[in-house]
Amino acid sequence: MTQKRLLSYDAVRVVAVMMIVMIHVSAYVVQYDKDPASLTFAVGNIFNGLSRAGTPMFLMLSGALLLNEDRKMDARTFYRRNLTGIVLLLLFWLFFYAAWRAVLLPWIQGMPADPVLFRDYLLRLRGPRQHLWYLFMLVGAYLVIPVLRLFVKRENKNYIRGLILLSIIVQFGVRTGGLLTRGLSFTLEDFVTKFHVEYATGYLPYLLIGWYLTACPPRGWARAALPAAGIAALVFQILAVRFLIGAVPDIRDYMMEMDTLPAMVYGAGLFAWITGHFEGRETKSKVIAGLSRRSFGIYITHVFLLDILIGLLFPYTAFGEQHPLLYTIVLYVSGFCAAFLVSLCLSKVKGLRKLVRG
């Protein structure tokens, strides 16, 4: 019997992967022109801000699915199948991208291979659009999932909510406040880090938020308040980079990170709205189901295709300097569609389909 697909989860997955592709397109554009008053910077900054909920939502979805206490899970089987599968995928794609960036791409461009880059990519993920960090992080998350399941239950929802609130304060809030007060001799971040509350930091809170928002979905005023907070966080991301970059030069790089207060609030707000809006509904659209099935393939291959488009076929100097908005849209649509088609083709080949099925 085929298990029915939930529209809420498929919709989150599709929106998230669309944002992931836009992150790497817009980050390229926003870093091309350092002048915050330029049209290029404005276009890149807006699209980059709009895309920042992608990775948080993927992590929240992992928490919603893997921490679901109604889903039976045997730790030994999970480690043998799921964890081993992620590790093997990571190893393959790590060597693939190292070889592509250090050997194949230079060869196509008429340049010699770069063995130092090959080594550094394997060890440090050196290079643009370092999207494989997510697979590394996922390996760590999968290691603790069976242990988390011993604690993450509805009967412990108050404790879990407390841990989430603690993480918002000691990680997301303090780090954001520390950035904005970096010019001071002593900041709140300096004080809080002395307590070493690492257990409430990292990407663990995203897994807990995903579980909490689906196991204990917000009702009443909270149902509207959380998406509203997400919109406010989105606006803050965009405006803060535009108007504070002069006083806080590294705010742009900060806003490009995933473990930040604005990204967390934006991601949680959008995740809560999507799962609440489509709650209990089954996926009927073949387009949504197809994109959802190919989401990992799109994620894992789109950087390879962006390297080709940006570095070989469609560089920013072609017409992006005069038309940054058009360039961003064309590059995004081309990259996303190409990644979907490559993922679809690989999924039809028996020996290769596992490479694009996360």
Coordinates of C-alpha atoms in Angstrom, one line a residue:
M1 CA 0.0 0.0 0.0
T2 CA 1.4 3.4 -1.0
Q3 CA 1.7 5.8 1.8
K4 CA -0.1 9.1 1.1
R5 CA 1.9 12.2 0.7
L6 CA 1.1 15.1 3.0
L7 CA 0.8 18.4 1.1
S8 CA 2.1 20.4 4.1
Y9 CA 5.5 18.5 4.1
D10 CA 5.7 18.5 0.3
A11 CA 5.0 22.2 0.1
V12 CA 7.7 23.0 2.7
R13 CA 10.2 20.8 0.8
V14 CA 9.4 22.5 -2.5
V15 CA 9.6 26.1 -1.1
A16 CA 12.8 25.3 0.8
V17 CA 14.7 23.9 -2.2
M18 CA 13.5 26.8 -4.4
M19 CA 15.0 29.1 -1.8
I20 CA 18.3 27.1 -1.6
V21 CA 18.9 27.7 -5.3
M22 CA 18.0 31.4 -5.0
I23 CA 20.5 31.7 -2.1
H24 CA 23.4 30.8 -4.3
V25 CA 22.2 32.9 -7.2
S26 CA 21.5 36.0 -5.1
A27 CA 24.7 35.7 -2.9
Y28 CA 26.7 35.8 -6.2
V29 CA 24.9 39.0 -7.2
V30 CA 25.0 40.8 -3.9
Q31 CA 28.7 40.2 -3.5
Y32 CA 29.5 41.4 -7.0
D33 CA 28.9 45.1 -6.2
K34 CA 30.0 46.3 -2.7
D35 CA 28.1 49.6 -2.9
P36 CA 24.9 49.3 -0.9
A37 CA 23.3 52.1 -2.9
S38 CA 23.8 50.3 -6.2
L39 CA 20.9 48.5 -8.0
T40 CA 23.0 45.3 -8.2
F41 CA 23.4 45.3 -4.4
A42 CA 19.7 46.0 -3.8
V43 CA 18.5 43.2 -6.1
G44 CA 20.9 40.7 -4.6
N45 CA 20.1 41.7 -1.1
I46 CA 16.3 41.5 -1.5
F47 CA 16.4 38.0 -3.2
N48 CA 19.0 36.9 -0.6
G49 CA 16.8 37.9 2.2
L50 CA 13.7 36.3 0.7
S51 CA 15.6 33.0 0.5
R52 CA 17.0 32.8 4.0
A53 CA 14.2 30.5 5.3
G54 CA 15.3 27.6 3.0
T55 CA 17.8 25.8 5.2
P56 CA 16.0 26.4 8.5
M57 CA 12.8 24.9 7.0
F58 CA 14.7 21.8 5.7
L59 CA 16.0 21.3 9.2
M60 CA 12.5 21.8 10.8
L61 CA 11.1 19.3 8.3
S62 CA 13.7 16.8 9.4
G63 CA 12.7 17.3 13.0
A64 CA 9.0 17.0 12.2
L65 CA 9.5 13.7 10.4
L66 CA 12.3 12.0 12.3
L67 CA 11.3 13.0 15.8
N68 CA 7.6 12.1 15.2
E69 CA 6.8 9.8 18.1
D70 CA 4.0 8.2 16.1
R71 CA 6.7 7.0 13.6
K72 CA 8.3 3.8 14.7
M73 CA 12.1 3.8 14.6
D74 CA 14.7 1.2 15.5
A75 CA 18.0 3.0 16.3
R76 CA 20.2 0.2 14.8
T77 CA 18.2 0.1 11.6
F78 CA 18.2 3.9 11.4
Y79 CA 22.0 4.1 11.8
R80 CA 22.6 1.3 9.3
R81 CA 20.3 2.6 6.6
N82 CA 19.8 6.3 7.0
L83 CA 23.0 7.4 8.6
T84 CA 25.1 5.2 6.4
G85 CA 23.3 6.4 3.3
I86 CA 24.0 10.0 4.1
V87 CA 27.6 9.3 4.8
L88 CA 28.0 7.5 1.5
L89 CA 26.2 10.4 -0.3
L90 CA 28.5 12.9 1.4
L91 CA 31.7 11.0 0.4
F92 CA 30.6 10.7 -3.3
W93 CA 29.5 14.3 -3.8
L94 CA 32.5 15.6 -1.8
F95 CA 34.9 13.9 -4.2
F96 CA 32.8 14.9 -7.2
Y97 CA 32.8 18.6 -6.4
A98 CA 36.5 18.5 -5.4
A99 CA 37.4 17.0 -8.7
W100 CA 35.0 19.3 -10.6
R101 CA 36.3 22.5 -9.0
A102 CA 40.0 21.6 -9.0
V103 CA 40.4 19.5 -12.1
L104 CA 37.5 19.4 -14.6
L105 CA 36.5 23.1 -14.5
P106 CA 40.0 24.4 -14.8
W107 CA 40.6 22.0 -17.7
I108 CA 37.5 23.3 -19.5
Q109 CA 38.7 26.9 -19.0
G110 CA 42.2 26.0 -20.4
M111 CA 43.9 26.2 -17.0
P112 CA 46.0 23.5 -15.2
A113 CA 44.6 21.4 -12.4
D114 CA 44.9 22.7 -8.9
P115 CA 45.8 19.9 -6.5
V116 CA 45.9 22.3 -3.5
L117 CA 42.3 23.3 -4.2
F118 CA 41.4 19.6 -4.5
R119 CA 42.8 18.9 -1.0
D120 CA 41.4 22.1 0.5
Y121 CA 37.9 21.4 -0.8
L122 CA 38.0 17.9 0.7
L123 CA 39.2 19.2 4.1
R124 CA 37.8 22.7 4.2
L125 CA 35.1 23.0 1.5
R126 CA 37.1 25.8 0.1
G127 CA 35.4 27.6 -2.8
P128 CA 32.2 29.4 -3.7
R129 CA 28.7 28.1 -2.9
Q130 CA 29.8 25.6 -0.3
H131 CA 26.5 23.8 -0.1
L132 CA 27.9 20.4 1.1
W133 CA 28.2 21.8 4.6
Y134 CA 24.6 20.8 4.9
L135 CA 25.4 17.1 4.4
F136 CA 28.1 17.3 7.0
M137 CA 25.7 18.9 9.4
L138 CA 23.1 16.3 8.6
V139 CA 25.5 13.5 9.6
G140 CA 25.8 15.1 13.0
A141 CA 22.1 15.5 13.3
Y142 CA 21.4 11.9 12.4
L143 CA 23.8 10.7 15.1
V144 CA 21.7 12.3 17.8
I145 CA 18.2 11.7 16.3
P146 CA 17.6 8.3 18.1
V147 CA 18.8 9.8 21.4
L148 CA 16.6 12.9 21.0
R149 CA 13.6 10.6 20.4
L150 CA 13.9 9.3 23.9
F151 CA 13.1 12.8 25.2
V152 CA 11.1 14.4 22.4
K153 CA 7.5 13.4 23.3
R154 CA 4.3 15.3 23.7
E155 CA 4.3 14.7 27.4
N156 CA 7.6 16.7 27.5
K157 CA 6.3 19.6 25.4
N158 CA 6.7 22.2 28.1
Y159 CA 10.4 21.2 28.7
I160 CA 11.0 21.2 24.9
R161 CA 9.4 24.6 24.6
G162 CA 11.6 25.9 27.4
L163 CA 14.7 24.5 25.7
I164 CA 13.7 26.2 22.4
L165 CA 13.2 29.5 24.2
L166 CA 16.6 29.1 25.9
S167 CA 18.2 28.6 22.6
I168 CA 16.5 31.6 21.1
I169 CA 18.1 33.7 23.9
V170 CA 21.6 32.2 24.3
Q171 CA 22.3 31.6 20.6
F172 CA 20.1 33.5 18.2
G173 CA 19.3 36.5 20.3
V174 CA 22.7 37.0 21.9
R175 CA 24.6 36.5 18.7
T176 CA 22.5 39.1 16.9
G177 CA 22.8 41.5 19.7
G178 CA 26.5 40.9 19.8
L179 CA 26.9 41.8 16.2
L180 CA 25.0 45.1 16.5
T181 CA 27.0 46.0 19.6
R182 CA 30.4 44.9 18.4
G183 CA 31.9 48.3 18.8
L184 CA 31.5 48.2 22.6
S185 CA 34.3 47.1 24.9
F186 CA 32.1 44.4 26.5
T187 CA 28.9 42.9 25.1
L188 CA 26.1 40.6 26.2
E189 CA 27.6 37.9 24.0
D190 CA 30.9 38.1 26.0
F191 CA 28.9 37.5 29.2
V192 CA 26.5 34.7 28.1
T193 CA 29.2 32.6 26.5
K194 CA 30.8 32.2 29.9
F195 CA 28.0 29.8 30.9
H196 CA 28.8 27.4 28.1
V197 CA 25.2 26.5 27.2
E198 CA 26.3 24.7 24.0
Y199 CA 23.6 22.1 24.6
A200 CA 21.0 24.8 23.5
T201 CA 22.9 26.0 20.5
G202 CA 23.9 24.8 17.0
Y203 CA 21.3 23.4 14.7
L204 CA 19.6 21.2 17.3
P205 CA 17.0 23.9 18.0
Y206 CA 15.7 23.8 14.4
L207 CA 15.0 20.1 14.8
L208 CA 13.1 20.8 18.0
I209 CA 11.2 23.7 16.5
G210 CA 10.1 21.5 13.5
W211 CA 8.8 18.8 15.9
Y212 CA 7.0 21.3 18.1
L213 CA 5.3 23.2 15.4
T214 CA 3.8 20.0 14.0
A215 CA 3.2 18.0 17.1
C216 CA 1.8 21.0 19.0
P217 CA 0.7 23.4 16.2
P218 CA 0.0 27.0 17.2
R219 CA -3.6 27.8 17.8
G220 CA -5.5 31.0 18.4
W221 CA -3.5 34.2 18.3
A222 CA -0.2 32.3 18.0
R223 CA -1.4 30.9 14.7
A224 CA -1.3 34.4 13.2
A225 CA 1.5 35.9 15.3
L226 CA 4.2 33.4 14.2
P227 CA 3.9 34.1 10.5
A228 CA 3.7 37.8 11.2
A229 CA 6.9 37.6 13.2
G230 CA 8.4 35.8 10.2
I231 CA 7.5 38.6 7.9
A232 CA 9.0 41.2 10.3
A233 CA 12.2 39.1 10.5
L234 CA 12.4 39.0 6.7
V235 CA 12.0 42.8 6.4
F236 CA 14.6 43.3 9.1
Q237 CA 17.1 41.1 7.3
I238 CA 16.8 43.1 4.1
L239 CA 16.7 46.6 5.7
A240 CA 19.5 45.9 8.2
V241 CA 21.9 44.9 5.5
R242 CA 21.0 47.9 3.4
F243 CA 21.2 50.6 6.0
L244 CA 23.6 49.2 8.7
I245 CA 26.4 47.8 6.4
G246 CA 28.3 51.1 6.7
A247 CA 28.4 50.9 10.6
V248 CA 28.6 47.1 10.8
P249 CA 30.6 46.0 7.7
D250 CA 30.2 42.2 8.4
I251 CA 26.4 42.4 8.8
R252 CA 25.9 41.1 5.2
D253 CA 28.0 38.0 5.9
Y254 CA 26.1 37.5 9.2
M255 CA 22.7 37.7 7.5
M256 CA 23.9 35.0 5.0
E257 CA 24.3 32.5 7.9
M258 CA 21.5 30.2 8.9
D259 CA 21.9 30.1 12.7
T260 CA 20.8 33.7 13.1
L261 CA 17.8 35.2 14.9
P262 CA 16.2 36.7 11.7
A263 CA 16.7 33.4 9.8
M264 CA 15.2 31.3 12.6
V265 CA 12.2 33.5 13.1
Y266 CA 11.6 33.9 9.3
G267 CA 12.0 30.1 8.8
A268 CA 9.7 29.2 11.8
G269 CA 7.1 31.7 10.7
L270 CA 7.0 30.4 7.1
F271 CA 7.1 26.8 8.2
A272 CA 4.2 27.3 10.7
W273 CA 2.1 29.1 8.0
I274 CA 2.7 26.3 5.4
T275 CA 2.1 23.4 7.7
G276 CA -0.9 25.1 9.2
H277 CA -2.5 26.2 5.9
F278 CA -2.2 22.7 4.4
E279 CA -2.7 20.7 7.6
G280 CA -4.2 17.3 7.0
R281 CA -4.4 17.6 3.2
E282 CA -3.0 15.1 0.8
T283 CA -0.8 16.0 -2.1
K284 CA -2.9 15.9 -5.3
S285 CA -0.7 17.9 -7.6
K286 CA 1.8 15.9 -9.6
V287 CA 4.0 19.0 -10.1
I288 CA 4.3 19.5 -6.3
A289 CA 4.9 15.8 -5.7
G290 CA 7.5 15.6 -8.5
L291 CA 9.4 18.6 -7.3
S292 CA 9.3 17.3 -3.7
R293 CA 10.7 13.9 -4.8
R294 CA 13.5 15.7 -6.7
S295 CA 14.3 18.2 -3.9
F296 CA 17.5 16.5 -2.8
G297 CA 18.6 16.0 -6.4
I298 CA 18.0 19.7 -7.1
Y299 CA 19.9 20.7 -4.0
I300 CA 22.9 18.5 -4.7
T301 CA 23.3 19.2 -8.4
H302 CA 22.4 22.9 -8.7
V303 CA 25.8 24.2 -7.7
F304 CA 27.5 22.2 -10.4
L305 CA 25.1 23.7 -12.9
L306 CA 25.5 27.2 -11.5
D307 CA 29.3 26.8 -11.9
I308 CA 28.7 26.1 -15.6
L309 CA 26.2 28.9 -16.1
I310 CA 28.2 31.6 -14.2
G311 CA 31.7 30.5 -15.0
L312 CA 31.3 29.4 -18.6
L313 CA 28.0 30.3 -20.3
F314 CA 26.4 33.2 -18.5
P315 CA 28.8 35.4 -16.6
Y316 CA 27.6 38.5 -14.8
T317 CA 29.5 40.7 -17.1
A318 CA 27.3 39.5 -20.1
F319 CA 24.5 41.9 -19.2
G320 CA 24.0 41.6 -15.5
E321 CA 25.7 44.9 -14.7
Q322 CA 23.1 46.8 -16.7
H323 CA 20.1 44.5 -15.9
P324 CA 20.8 42.9 -12.5
L325 CA 17.1 42.0 -11.9
L326 CA 16.7 40.3 -15.2
Y327 CA 20.1 38.5 -14.8
T328 CA 19.1 37.2 -11.4
I329 CA 15.8 35.9 -12.7
V330 CA 17.2 34.3 -15.8
L331 CA 20.1 32.7 -13.9
Y332 CA 17.7 31.4 -11.2
V333 CA 15.2 29.9 -13.6
S334 CA 17.9 28.4 -15.8
G335 CA 19.8 26.9 -12.8
F336 CA 16.7 25.5 -11.1
C337 CA 15.2 24.0 -14.2
A338 CA 18.5 22.4 -15.2
A339 CA 18.9 20.9 -11.8
F340 CA 15.4 19.5 -11.9
L341 CA 16.0 17.9 -15.3
V342 CA 19.4 16.5 -14.3
S343 CA 17.9 15.1 -11.1
L344 CA 15.0 13.6 -13.1
C345 CA 17.3 12.0 -15.6
L346 CA 19.6 10.5 -12.9
S347 CA 16.6 9.1 -11.0
K348 CA 15.7 7.1 -14.1
V349 CA 19.1 5.3 -14.2
K350 CA 19.2 2.3 -11.9
G351 CA 22.8 2.7 -10.9
L352 CA 22.6 6.4 -10.3
R353 CA 19.2 7.1 -8.8
K354 CA 20.5 6.7 -5.2
L355 CA 22.8 9.7 -5.8
V356 CA 19.9 12.1 -6.0
R357 CA 17.7 10.5 -3.4
G358 CA 18.5 11.9 0.0

